[in-house]
PDB file of C-alpha atoms in Angstrom:
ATOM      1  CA  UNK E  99     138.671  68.879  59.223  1.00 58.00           C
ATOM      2  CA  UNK E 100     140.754  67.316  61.570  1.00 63.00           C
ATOM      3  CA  UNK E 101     141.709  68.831  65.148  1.00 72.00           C
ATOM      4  CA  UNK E 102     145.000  70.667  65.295  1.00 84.00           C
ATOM      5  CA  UNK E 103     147.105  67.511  66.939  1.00 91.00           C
ATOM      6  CA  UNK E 104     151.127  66.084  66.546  1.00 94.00           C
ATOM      7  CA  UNK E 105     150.855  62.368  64.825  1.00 95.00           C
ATOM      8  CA  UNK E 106     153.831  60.538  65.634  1.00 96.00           C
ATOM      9  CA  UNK E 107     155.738  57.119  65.149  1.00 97.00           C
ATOM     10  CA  UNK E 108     158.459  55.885  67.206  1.00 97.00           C
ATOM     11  CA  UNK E 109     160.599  52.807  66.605  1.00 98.00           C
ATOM     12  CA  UNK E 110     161.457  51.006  70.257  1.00 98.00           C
ATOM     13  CA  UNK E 111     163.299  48.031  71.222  1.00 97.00           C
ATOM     14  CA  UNK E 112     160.314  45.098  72.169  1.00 97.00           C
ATOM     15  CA  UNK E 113     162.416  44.231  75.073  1.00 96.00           C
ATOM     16  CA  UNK E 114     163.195  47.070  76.972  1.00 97.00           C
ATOM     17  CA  UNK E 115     160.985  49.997  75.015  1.00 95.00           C
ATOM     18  CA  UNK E 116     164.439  51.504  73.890  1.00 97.00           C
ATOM     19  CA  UNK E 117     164.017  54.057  71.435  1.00 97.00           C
ATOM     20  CA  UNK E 118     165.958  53.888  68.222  1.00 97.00           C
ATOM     21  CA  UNK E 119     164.018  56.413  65.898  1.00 97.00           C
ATOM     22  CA  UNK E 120     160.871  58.600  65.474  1.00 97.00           C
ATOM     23  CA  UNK E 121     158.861  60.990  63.752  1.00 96.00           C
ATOM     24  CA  UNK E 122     155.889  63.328  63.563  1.00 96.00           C
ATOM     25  CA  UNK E 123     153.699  65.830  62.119  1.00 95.00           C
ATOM     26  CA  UNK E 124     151.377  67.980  61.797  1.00 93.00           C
ATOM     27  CA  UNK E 125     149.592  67.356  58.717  1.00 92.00           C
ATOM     28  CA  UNK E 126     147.072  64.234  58.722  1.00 91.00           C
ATOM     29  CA  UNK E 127     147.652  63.865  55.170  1.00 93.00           C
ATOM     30  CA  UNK E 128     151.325  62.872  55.904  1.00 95.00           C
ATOM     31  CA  UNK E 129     151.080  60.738  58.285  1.00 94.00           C
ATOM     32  CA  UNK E 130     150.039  57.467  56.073  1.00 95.00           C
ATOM     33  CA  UNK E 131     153.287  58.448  54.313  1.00 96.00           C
ATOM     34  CA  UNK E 132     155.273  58.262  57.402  1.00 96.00           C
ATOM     35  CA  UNK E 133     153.809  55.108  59.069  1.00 96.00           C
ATOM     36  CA  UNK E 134     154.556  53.669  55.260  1.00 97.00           C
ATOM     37  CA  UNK E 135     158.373  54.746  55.752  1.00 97.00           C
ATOM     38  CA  UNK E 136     158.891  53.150  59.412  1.00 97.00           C
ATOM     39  CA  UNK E 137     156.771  49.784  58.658  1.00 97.00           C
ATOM     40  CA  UNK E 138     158.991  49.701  55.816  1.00 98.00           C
ATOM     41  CA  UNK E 139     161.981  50.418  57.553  1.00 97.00           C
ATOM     42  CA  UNK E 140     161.400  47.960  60.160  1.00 97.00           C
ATOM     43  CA  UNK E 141     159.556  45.143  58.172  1.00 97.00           C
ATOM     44  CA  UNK E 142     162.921  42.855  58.776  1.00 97.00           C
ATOM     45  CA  UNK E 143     163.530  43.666  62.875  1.00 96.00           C
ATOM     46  CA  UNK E 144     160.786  41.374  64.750  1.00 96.00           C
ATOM     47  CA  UNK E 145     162.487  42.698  67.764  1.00 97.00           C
ATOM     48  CA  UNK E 146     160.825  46.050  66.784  1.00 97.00           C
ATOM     49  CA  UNK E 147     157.942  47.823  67.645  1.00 97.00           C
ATOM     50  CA  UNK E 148     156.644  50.749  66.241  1.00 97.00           C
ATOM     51  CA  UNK E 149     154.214  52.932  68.507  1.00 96.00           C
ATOM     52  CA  UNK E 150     151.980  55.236  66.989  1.00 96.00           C
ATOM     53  CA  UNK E 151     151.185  57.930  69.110  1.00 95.00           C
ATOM     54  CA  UNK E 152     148.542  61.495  68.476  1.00 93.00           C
ATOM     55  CA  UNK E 153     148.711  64.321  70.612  1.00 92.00           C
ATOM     56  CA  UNK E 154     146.081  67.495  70.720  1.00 91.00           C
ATOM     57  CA  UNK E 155     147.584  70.325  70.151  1.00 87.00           C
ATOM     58  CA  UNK E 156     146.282  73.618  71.721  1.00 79.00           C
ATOM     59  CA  UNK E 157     143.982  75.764  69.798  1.00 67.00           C
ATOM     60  CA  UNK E 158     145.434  79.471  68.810  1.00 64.00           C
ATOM     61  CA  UNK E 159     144.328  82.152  71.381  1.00 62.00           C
ATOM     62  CA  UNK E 160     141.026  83.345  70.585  1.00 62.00           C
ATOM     63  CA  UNK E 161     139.126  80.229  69.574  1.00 58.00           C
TER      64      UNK E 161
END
């Protein structure tokens, strides 16, 4: 089981790390989809990068 964390994508500028769009979620078993969506998205914009980002979450009080 994977550890309670946010798994995000973000669309930025290459040249000056602008952000244009992103995403995340919760569920590992999403993510694939979502990646999917923005690589698609921005298959056509070489002057994109898309930065893929995972961030623990806290456990619930009592763990």
């Amino acid at each position: 089981m994977a550890a309670p964390a946010l798994y995000g994508v973000a669309a930025r500028q290459a040249a000056d790390g602008e952000l244009l769009a992103c995403e995340s979620t919760s569920n590992p078993a999403d993510f694939p989809e979502l990646l999917k969506r923005y690589a698609d998205r921005y298959a056509d914009r070489p002057d994109v990068l898309l930065d893929l980002d995972t961030t623990p979450l806290a456990a619930p009080a009592g763990r």
